[in-house]
Coordinates of C-alpha atoms in Angstrom, one line a residue:
M1 CA 75.2 4.5 -4.1
A2 CA 76.6 2.9 -0.9
K3 CA 80.3 3.0 -0.4
G4 CA 81.9 -0.5 -1.0
R5 CA 84.5 -2.3 0.9
K6 CA 88.1 -1.2 0.4
N7 CA 89.1 -4.7 -0.6
G8 CA 85.8 -5.7 -2.2
L9 CA 85.9 -7.9 -5.3
Y10 CA 83.6 -5.6 -7.3
S11 CA 84.8 -2.2 -8.3
G12 CA 81.4 -0.8 -9.0
I13 CA 77.8 -1.3 -10.1
S14 CA 77.0 -1.2 -13.8
E15 CA 73.9 0.7 -14.9
E16 CA 72.5 -2.6 -16.2
L17 CA 73.0 -4.4 -12.9
S18 CA 71.4 -1.5 -11.1
A19 CA 68.4 -1.6 -13.4
L20 CA 68.1 -5.4 -13.0
M21 CA 68.2 -5.2 -9.2
R22 CA 65.4 -2.6 -9.1
T23 CA 62.8 -4.7 -11.0
G24 CA 60.8 -7.8 -10.4
W25 CA 60.1 -7.5 -6.7
A26 CA 56.7 -8.5 -5.1
D27 CA 54.9 -6.1 -2.9
T28 CA 55.5 -7.4 0.6
E29 CA 53.7 -4.7 2.6
R30 CA 51.9 -6.5 5.4
H31 CA 48.2 -5.5 6.0
D32 CA 47.4 -8.2 8.5
L33 CA 49.3 -6.7 11.4
R34 CA 47.5 -5.9 14.6
L35 CA 48.2 -3.8 17.7
G36 CA 51.0 -5.4 19.7
E37 CA 50.2 -7.1 23.0
Q38 CA 52.4 -4.7 24.9
A39 CA 51.1 -1.5 23.2
P40 CA 48.3 -0.7 25.8
Y41 CA 50.7 -1.1 28.6
A42 CA 53.3 1.0 26.9
A43 CA 50.7 3.8 26.4
R44 CA 50.0 3.8 30.1
R45 CA 53.7 4.0 30.8
R46 CA 54.0 7.0 28.4
A47 CA 51.1 8.7 30.2
A48 CA 52.9 8.3 33.5
L49 CA 56.1 9.8 32.1
S50 CA 54.2 12.6 30.5
A51 CA 52.7 13.6 33.8
R52 CA 56.2 14.1 35.3
F53 CA 57.4 16.6 32.6
P54 CA 54.5 18.9 31.6
G55 CA 55.5 21.4 28.9
E56 CA 58.7 19.7 28.0
R57 CA 59.8 17.8 24.9
L58 CA 61.2 14.3 25.7
V59 CA 63.4 12.3 23.4
I60 CA 64.2 8.7 24.1
P61 CA 66.4 7.0 21.5
S62 CA 66.6 3.3 20.8
G63 CA 70.3 3.3 19.9
N64 CA 72.5 2.3 17.0
L65 CA 74.5 -0.6 15.8
K66 CA 78.0 -0.9 17.3
V67 CA 80.8 -2.2 15.2
R68 CA 82.4 -5.4 16.4
S69 CA 85.0 -5.6 13.6
N70 CA 85.1 -4.0 10.2
D71 CA 81.6 -4.4 8.8
D72 CA 80.5 -6.9 11.4
S73 CA 78.3 -5.4 14.2
Y74 CA 77.4 -6.7 17.6
P75 CA 73.8 -8.0 18.0
F76 CA 71.7 -5.0 18.5
R77 CA 70.1 -4.5 21.9
P78 CA 67.9 -1.3 22.2
Y79 CA 67.9 1.0 25.2
S80 CA 65.6 -0.5 27.8
G81 CA 63.8 2.8 28.5
Y82 CA 62.8 3.0 24.8
V83 CA 61.6 -0.6 24.9
H84 CA 59.6 0.0 28.0
M85 CA 57.9 3.1 26.6
T86 CA 57.1 1.7 23.1
G87 CA 57.3 -2.1 23.1
D88 CA 59.6 -1.7 20.0
Q89 CA 63.1 -3.1 19.5
A90 CA 64.1 -1.4 16.2
R91 CA 67.5 0.2 15.9
D92 CA 68.0 3.8 15.0
G93 CA 64.6 4.8 16.4
A94 CA 63.4 7.4 18.9
L95 CA 60.3 8.1 20.9
V96 CA 59.4 11.8 21.1
L97 CA 56.8 13.2 23.5
E98 CA 55.8 16.6 22.2
P99 CA 54.2 18.9 24.8
R100 CA 50.7 20.2 24.3
A101 CA 49.2 23.4 25.7
D102 CA 47.1 21.4 28.2
G103 CA 50.2 20.0 29.9
G104 CA 50.0 16.6 28.2
H105 CA 52.0 15.2 25.3
D106 CA 51.5 13.9 21.8
A107 CA 53.7 10.8 21.3
Y108 CA 55.2 9.7 18.0
C109 CA 58.0 7.4 17.1
Y110 CA 60.9 7.9 14.6
Q111 CA 61.7 4.7 12.8
L112 CA 64.1 3.7 10.0
P113 CA 61.8 3.0 7.1
R114 CA 62.2 0.2 4.6
D115 CA 64.9 0.6 2.0
S116 CA 63.5 1.8 -1.3
R117 CA 63.6 -0.5 -4.3
D118 CA 63.9 2.6 -6.5
N119 CA 67.6 2.9 -5.9
D120 CA 70.4 0.6 -4.8
E121 CA 70.2 1.2 -1.1
F122 CA 68.2 -2.0 -0.4
W123 CA 71.0 -4.3 -1.6
T124 CA 74.3 -2.4 -1.2
G125 CA 76.0 -1.7 2.1
A126 CA 76.4 -3.8 5.3
T127 CA 73.2 -2.6 6.8
A128 CA 71.0 -2.9 3.7
E129 CA 67.7 -4.9 4.0
L130 CA 68.9 -7.6 1.6
W131 CA 71.9 -8.2 3.9
M132 CA 70.3 -7.8 7.3
G133 CA 66.7 -8.7 6.8
R134 CA 63.4 -7.0 6.2
R135 CA 62.4 -4.1 8.4
R136 CA 58.8 -3.0 9.1
S137 CA 57.5 -0.1 7.1
L138 CA 56.4 3.0 8.9
A139 CA 52.7 2.0 8.3
E140 CA 53.3 -1.4 9.7
S141 CA 55.0 0.0 12.8
E142 CA 52.1 2.3 13.3
L143 CA 49.8 -0.7 13.4
V144 CA 51.9 -2.6 15.8
L145 CA 53.0 0.2 18.2
G146 CA 49.8 2.2 18.1
L147 CA 51.9 5.3 17.5
P148 CA 52.3 7.7 14.6
C149 CA 55.7 6.9 13.0
R150 CA 58.0 9.2 11.1
D151 CA 61.2 8.7 9.0
V152 CA 64.1 8.9 11.4
R153 CA 66.3 10.2 8.7
T154 CA 64.7 13.6 9.3
A155 CA 64.8 13.4 13.1
A156 CA 68.0 15.3 13.7
D157 CA 66.9 18.2 11.5
D158 CA 63.4 18.1 13.0
L159 CA 64.7 18.3 16.6
A160 CA 67.2 20.9 15.8
A161 CA 64.5 23.1 14.3
A162 CA 62.0 22.4 17.1
S163 CA 61.1 25.4 19.4
G164 CA 58.6 26.5 22.0
A165 CA 59.5 24.1 24.7
P166 CA 62.7 22.9 26.5
T167 CA 64.0 19.5 25.5
R168 CA 65.4 16.6 27.4
I169 CA 67.1 13.6 25.8
V170 CA 68.5 10.4 27.2
R171 CA 72.2 10.8 26.7
G172 CA 74.8 8.2 25.6
V173 CA 72.3 6.3 23.3
D174 CA 72.3 8.1 19.9
P175 CA 75.1 10.6 19.3
S176 CA 73.5 12.1 16.2
L177 CA 70.2 13.0 18.0
E178 CA 72.1 14.1 21.1
A179 CA 74.1 16.6 18.9
A180 CA 70.9 17.9 17.3
V181 CA 69.4 19.3 20.5
T182 CA 70.4 21.8 23.1
T183 CA 69.9 20.4 26.6
E184 CA 71.3 20.4 30.1
E185 CA 73.1 17.4 31.5
E186 CA 71.5 17.5 34.9
R187 CA 68.0 17.8 33.4
D188 CA 68.7 15.0 31.0
A189 CA 69.8 12.8 33.9
E190 CA 66.4 13.5 35.6
L191 CA 64.7 12.0 32.5
E192 CA 66.8 8.9 32.7
E193 CA 66.0 8.7 36.5
A194 CA 62.3 8.9 35.7
L195 CA 62.5 6.1 33.1
S196 CA 64.1 3.9 35.7
D197 CA 61.7 4.9 38.5
L198 CA 58.8 3.9 36.3
R199 CA 60.1 0.4 35.9
L200 CA 60.3 -0.3 39.6
V201 CA 56.8 -1.6 39.8
K202 CA 56.0 -4.1 37.1
D203 CA 52.6 -4.4 35.5
D204 CA 50.9 -7.7 35.0
W205 CA 52.2 -8.1 31.4
E206 CA 55.8 -7.6 32.6
I207 CA 55.4 -10.1 35.4
A208 CA 54.1 -12.7 32.9
E209 CA 57.2 -12.1 30.7
L210 CA 59.5 -12.5 33.7
R211 CA 57.7 -15.7 34.6
K212 CA 58.4 -17.0 31.1
A213 CA 62.1 -16.0 31.4
V214 CA 62.4 -17.9 34.7
D215 CA 60.6 -21.0 33.5
S216 CA 63.0 -21.2 30.5
T217 CA 65.9 -20.7 32.9
V218 CA 64.8 -23.6 35.0
R219 CA 64.8 -25.8 31.9
G220 CA 68.2 -24.4 31.0
F221 CA 69.6 -25.4 34.4
T222 CA 68.2 -28.8 34.1
D223 CA 69.8 -29.1 30.6
V224 CA 73.2 -28.3 32.2
I225 CA 72.7 -31.0 34.9
G226 CA 71.9 -33.5 32.1
E227 CA 75.2 -32.6 30.3
L228 CA 77.6 -32.4 33.2
S229 CA 79.6 -35.4 31.8
G230 CA 80.3 -33.4 28.6
A231 CA 81.5 -30.5 30.8
I232 CA 83.8 -32.8 32.8
A233 CA 85.2 -34.1 29.6
S234 CA 85.8 -30.6 28.2
S235 CA 85.4 -27.4 30.2
E236 CA 83.1 -24.8 31.6
R237 CA 82.4 -23.8 28.0
W238 CA 80.2 -26.9 27.6
I239 CA 78.0 -25.6 30.4
E240 CA 77.9 -22.1 28.8
G241 CA 76.9 -23.6 25.4
T242 CA 74.3 -25.9 26.9
F243 CA 72.5 -23.1 28.7
F244 CA 72.9 -20.7 25.7
R245 CA 71.2 -23.3 23.4
R246 CA 68.1 -23.2 25.7
A247 CA 68.2 -19.4 25.8
R248 CA 68.2 -19.1 22.0
L249 CA 65.6 -21.8 21.5
E250 CA 63.0 -20.3 23.8
G251 CA 64.0 -16.6 24.0
N252 CA 66.1 -13.9 22.5
A253 CA 69.4 -14.8 24.1
V254 CA 70.9 -14.9 27.6
G255 CA 70.2 -11.8 29.6
Y256 CA 73.8 -11.3 30.6
G257 CA 77.1 -13.2 30.3
S258 CA 76.6 -16.6 31.9
I259 CA 78.8 -17.3 34.9
C260 CA 79.8 -21.0 34.7
A261 CA 82.3 -21.1 37.5
A262 CA 83.8 -24.4 38.6
G263 CA 86.2 -24.9 41.4
E264 CA 88.0 -21.8 42.6
H265 CA 86.4 -19.8 39.8
A266 CA 83.3 -19.8 41.9
T267 CA 85.0 -17.2 44.1
I268 CA 85.1 -14.7 41.3
M269 CA 81.8 -12.8 41.3
H270 CA 81.6 -12.2 37.5
W271 CA 83.6 -15.0 36.0
T272 CA 82.6 -15.2 32.4
D273 CA 85.7 -16.5 30.7
N274 CA 84.2 -20.0 31.3
D275 CA 87.3 -21.8 30.1
G276 CA 88.3 -23.7 33.2
P277 CA 88.1 -27.4 34.0
V278 CA 85.1 -29.0 35.6
R279 CA 86.3 -31.6 38.1
P280 CA 84.3 -34.1 40.2
G281 CA 84.7 -33.1 43.9
D282 CA 84.5 -29.4 43.1
L283 CA 81.5 -27.1 43.2
L284 CA 80.0 -25.5 40.1
L285 CA 78.4 -22.0 40.6
L286 CA 76.0 -21.4 37.7
D287 CA 74.6 -17.9 37.4
A288 CA 72.5 -17.5 34.2
G289 CA 69.3 -16.2 32.9
V290 CA 67.2 -16.5 29.7
E291 CA 66.1 -13.3 28.1
T292 CA 62.7 -13.5 26.5
H293 CA 61.9 -12.3 23.0
T294 CA 60.5 -9.1 24.6
L295 CA 63.9 -8.6 26.4
Y296 CA 62.8 -9.4 30.0
T297 CA 65.5 -11.5 31.8
A298 CA 65.7 -14.0 34.6
D299 CA 68.7 -14.1 36.9
V300 CA 69.2 -17.3 38.9
T301 CA 72.1 -18.9 40.6
R302 CA 72.6 -22.4 41.9
T303 CA 75.8 -23.9 43.4
L304 CA 76.1 -27.6 42.5
P305 CA 78.4 -30.4 43.6
I306 CA 79.9 -31.7 40.4
S307 CA 80.1 -35.2 41.7
G308 CA 76.5 -35.1 42.8
T309 CA 77.1 -35.0 46.5
F310 CA 78.4 -32.2 48.7
T311 CA 81.5 -32.8 50.9
P312 CA 80.9 -32.1 54.6
L313 CA 82.7 -28.8 54.3
Q314 CA 80.9 -27.8 51.1
R315 CA 77.6 -28.6 52.7
K316 CA 78.5 -26.5 55.8
V317 CA 79.1 -23.4 53.6
Y318 CA 76.1 -24.1 51.4
D319 CA 73.8 -24.5 54.4
A320 CA 75.0 -21.2 55.8
V321 CA 74.2 -19.4 52.5
Y322 CA 70.9 -21.3 52.3
T323 CA 69.7 -20.2 55.7
A324 CA 70.9 -16.6 55.0
Q325 CA 68.8 -16.7 51.8
E326 CA 65.8 -18.0 53.8
A327 CA 66.2 -15.1 56.2
G328 CA 66.4 -12.6 53.3
M329 CA 63.4 -14.0 51.5
A330 CA 61.3 -13.8 54.6
A331 CA 61.9 -10.1 54.7
V332 CA 60.5 -9.5 51.2
K333 CA 57.0 -8.2 51.6
P334 CA 55.0 -5.1 50.9
G335 CA 55.8 -2.2 53.3
A336 CA 59.2 -3.6 54.2
A337 CA 62.2 -1.4 53.6
Y338 CA 64.1 -2.5 50.5
R339 CA 67.2 -2.9 52.6
D340 CA 65.6 -5.3 55.0
F341 CA 66.2 -8.5 53.0
H342 CA 69.9 -7.5 52.5
E343 CA 70.4 -6.8 56.2
A344 CA 68.7 -10.1 57.2
S345 CA 70.9 -12.2 55.0
Q346 CA 74.1 -10.3 55.8
R347 CA 73.6 -10.4 59.5
H348 CA 73.1 -14.1 59.3
L349 CA 76.4 -14.6 57.4
A350 CA 78.2 -12.3 59.8
E351 CA 77.1 -14.6 62.6
R352 CA 78.4 -17.7 60.8
L353 CA 81.8 -16.0 60.1
V354 CA 82.2 -14.9 63.7
E355 CA 81.2 -18.5 64.8
W356 CA 83.8 -20.0 62.5
G357 CA 86.5 -17.5 63.8
F358 CA 87.1 -15.8 60.4
I359 CA 86.1 -12.3 61.6
E360 CA 86.1 -10.7 65.1
G361 CA 82.8 -10.5 66.9
P362 CA 80.4 -9.9 68.4
A363 CA 78.3 -10.4 65.2
D364 CA 76.4 -7.1 65.5
R365 CA 79.7 -5.2 65.7
A366 CA 81.1 -7.1 62.8
Y367 CA 78.0 -6.4 60.7
E368 CA 78.0 -2.7 61.5
L369 CA 81.7 -2.5 60.5
G370 CA 81.0 -4.5 57.3
L371 CA 83.6 -7.1 58.2
Q372 CA 81.6 -9.9 56.6
R373 CA 82.1 -8.2 53.2
R374 CA 85.6 -9.8 52.9
F375 CA 83.7 -13.1 52.3
T376 CA 80.3 -11.9 51.1
M377 CA 81.6 -9.4 48.6
A378 CA 78.4 -7.9 47.2
G379 CA 75.0 -6.8 48.2
T380 CA 72.2 -9.4 48.5
G381 CA 70.1 -8.5 45.5
H382 CA 68.8 -6.0 43.0
M383 CA 65.8 -5.1 40.9
L384 CA 65.1 -7.3 37.9
G385 CA 63.3 -6.7 34.6
L386 CA 64.3 -5.5 31.2
D387 CA 67.9 -5.2 32.5
V388 CA 69.5 -7.8 34.8
H389 CA 70.2 -4.9 37.2
D390 CA 67.0 -3.1 36.3
C391 CA 66.1 0.4 37.3
A392 CA 69.8 1.2 37.9
R393 CA 69.3 4.9 37.4
A394 CA 66.3 5.2 39.7
R395 CA 66.5 7.7 42.6
N396 CA 67.9 6.3 45.8
E397 CA 64.8 7.3 47.7
E398 CA 62.7 5.2 45.3
Y399 CA 65.1 2.2 45.2
V400 CA 67.7 1.3 47.9
D401 CA 66.2 3.7 50.4
G402 CA 62.6 3.0 49.4
V403 CA 59.8 0.6 50.4
L404 CA 58.8 -2.6 48.7
E405 CA 55.5 -2.5 46.8
P406 CA 53.4 -5.2 45.1
G407 CA 54.7 -5.7 41.6
M408 CA 58.4 -5.1 42.3
V409 CA 60.6 -8.0 41.2
L410 CA 64.0 -8.5 42.8
T411 CA 66.7 -11.1 43.4
V412 CA 67.8 -12.5 46.7
E413 CA 71.3 -13.8 46.3
P414 CA 73.6 -14.1 49.4
G415 CA 76.9 -15.8 48.9
L416 CA 80.2 -16.8 50.6
Y417 CA 83.5 -16.7 48.8
F418 CA 86.8 -17.9 50.2
Q419 CA 89.5 -16.8 47.8
P420 CA 92.2 -19.4 46.9
D421 CA 94.9 -17.1 48.2
D422 CA 93.2 -16.1 51.4
L423 CA 95.6 -17.0 54.3
T424 CA 93.1 -15.9 56.9
V425 CA 91.1 -19.1 56.5
P426 CA 92.2 -22.8 56.7
E427 CA 93.5 -24.2 53.5
E428 CA 90.6 -26.6 53.0
W429 CA 88.2 -23.6 52.8
R430 CA 90.1 -21.8 50.1
G431 CA 88.6 -21.9 46.7
I432 CA 85.1 -22.6 47.9
G433 CA 82.4 -20.2 46.5
V434 CA 78.7 -20.6 47.1
R435 CA 75.8 -18.4 45.9
I436 CA 72.1 -19.1 45.8
E437 CA 69.9 -16.7 43.9
D438 CA 66.2 -16.6 43.3
D439 CA 63.8 -14.1 41.5
L440 CA 60.9 -12.9 43.7
V441 CA 57.9 -10.8 42.9
V442 CA 56.4 -8.8 45.8
T443 CA 52.7 -9.7 46.2
D444 CA 49.9 -8.1 48.2
D445 CA 50.6 -10.3 51.2
G446 CA 54.3 -11.3 50.8
H447 CA 56.1 -12.6 47.8
E448 CA 56.2 -15.3 45.2
N449 CA 59.4 -17.1 44.3
L450 CA 59.3 -17.3 40.5
S451 CA 62.3 -19.6 40.4
A452 CA 60.9 -22.1 43.0
G453 CA 61.0 -24.8 40.3
L454 CA 64.7 -25.2 41.0
P455 CA 65.7 -27.0 44.2
R456 CA 67.5 -24.9 46.8
S457 CA 68.3 -27.0 49.9
A458 CA 71.4 -29.2 49.9
D459 CA 69.3 -32.4 50.1
D460 CA 67.0 -31.3 47.3
V461 CA 69.9 -30.3 45.1
E462 CA 71.5 -33.7 45.5
A463 CA 68.2 -35.5 44.8
W464 CA 67.7 -33.3 41.7
M465 CA 71.1 -34.1 40.4
A466 CA 70.7 -37.8 41.0
R467 CA 67.6 -37.7 38.9
F468 CA 68.9 -35.7 35.9
A469 CA 72.7 -35.8 35.9
G470 CA 74.4 -37.3 32.9

């Protein structure tokens, strides 16, 4: 019997209650399930992973619930490498690739089965099905995933007893499975690198999911414009809540903590407190993305004049960032070095900062020394997909030092940030932060801007706000 709460109102379960709870339940096994839409793509991804590690056992866990407070857990988000290789989002699962003599692998998935109605586990305890909702049975998961599925409650013992091949596991995801195997940290890191490498080029299904994420994000930004009066009357929290409503309505959630930064908060790269005032005359930097039900996320930023019109100085900064983004986007094409779009944007911003007298020129020298970074802060973009900073563990030679290929999806997001306490710039510049960010997919002959549905130029932003602002 599950352990009860320390301060629970019931001291135990009577035999009569236990017997009552075990009877009278309908058979809810689903026999109408079909192979999931993502399953054929996941099978190809597993084949690519298998080819990298012949003769080795690979273990990719999904992860466990994390306690928020007492018996309340954070919303579960599975490890992205597991999702990519299975299409599954279940907690406490694991994909295992078992090596065959021919160099390939047999894949199977450990899953947490349904709670039995033959004992009290299905209705007692904070993670019981009657509390948290119905899970798929192992047979149902096999139909949807196209993989043999086993009871995860035997996984640790199974893996501990496994022999005949070296094992690699993704570390830091499931402590119990990690403790059950004997592995080497460096070799495990190579598995995580490979899982990131294999996400660099998206397949057609993934690009379609990212397109959904961006389209929902465009609608979320338009929602925010329509409710600006509510934000002015309250705080940045109104903006956060407005966008979150769209994310939950059309997707799983937001793909990362929304940055709803008004006024001088726009100079803070990752401002997510979102508790500041929203004042006419200031700028609003909104960086937000909808995550789809399949966990692919958009990542878009627009900087908006809260009053609907840029001041001359705000427009001057905005236009500099806009032209820097134009230069960066022009460099996104197959065969180009990944760093090209970053360099194009940053060199442009270095030129503007030298022109304005904020850093010492000439501009080429300033760029080589990185002097523009006082005001540009971050790099100009990153890969995008299941994670907002996707492929983060990929090898440098495949990512930042690599070459763009069709199917890669990345952000281009230059910015200028003049901190409110920066005495090296005139007072009227202090507290101005501008970033413009779009999501691009590399095509055979260039790129497609997936977020082109949102206006970018200063004139177009003002016209858009005049149309929708409430």
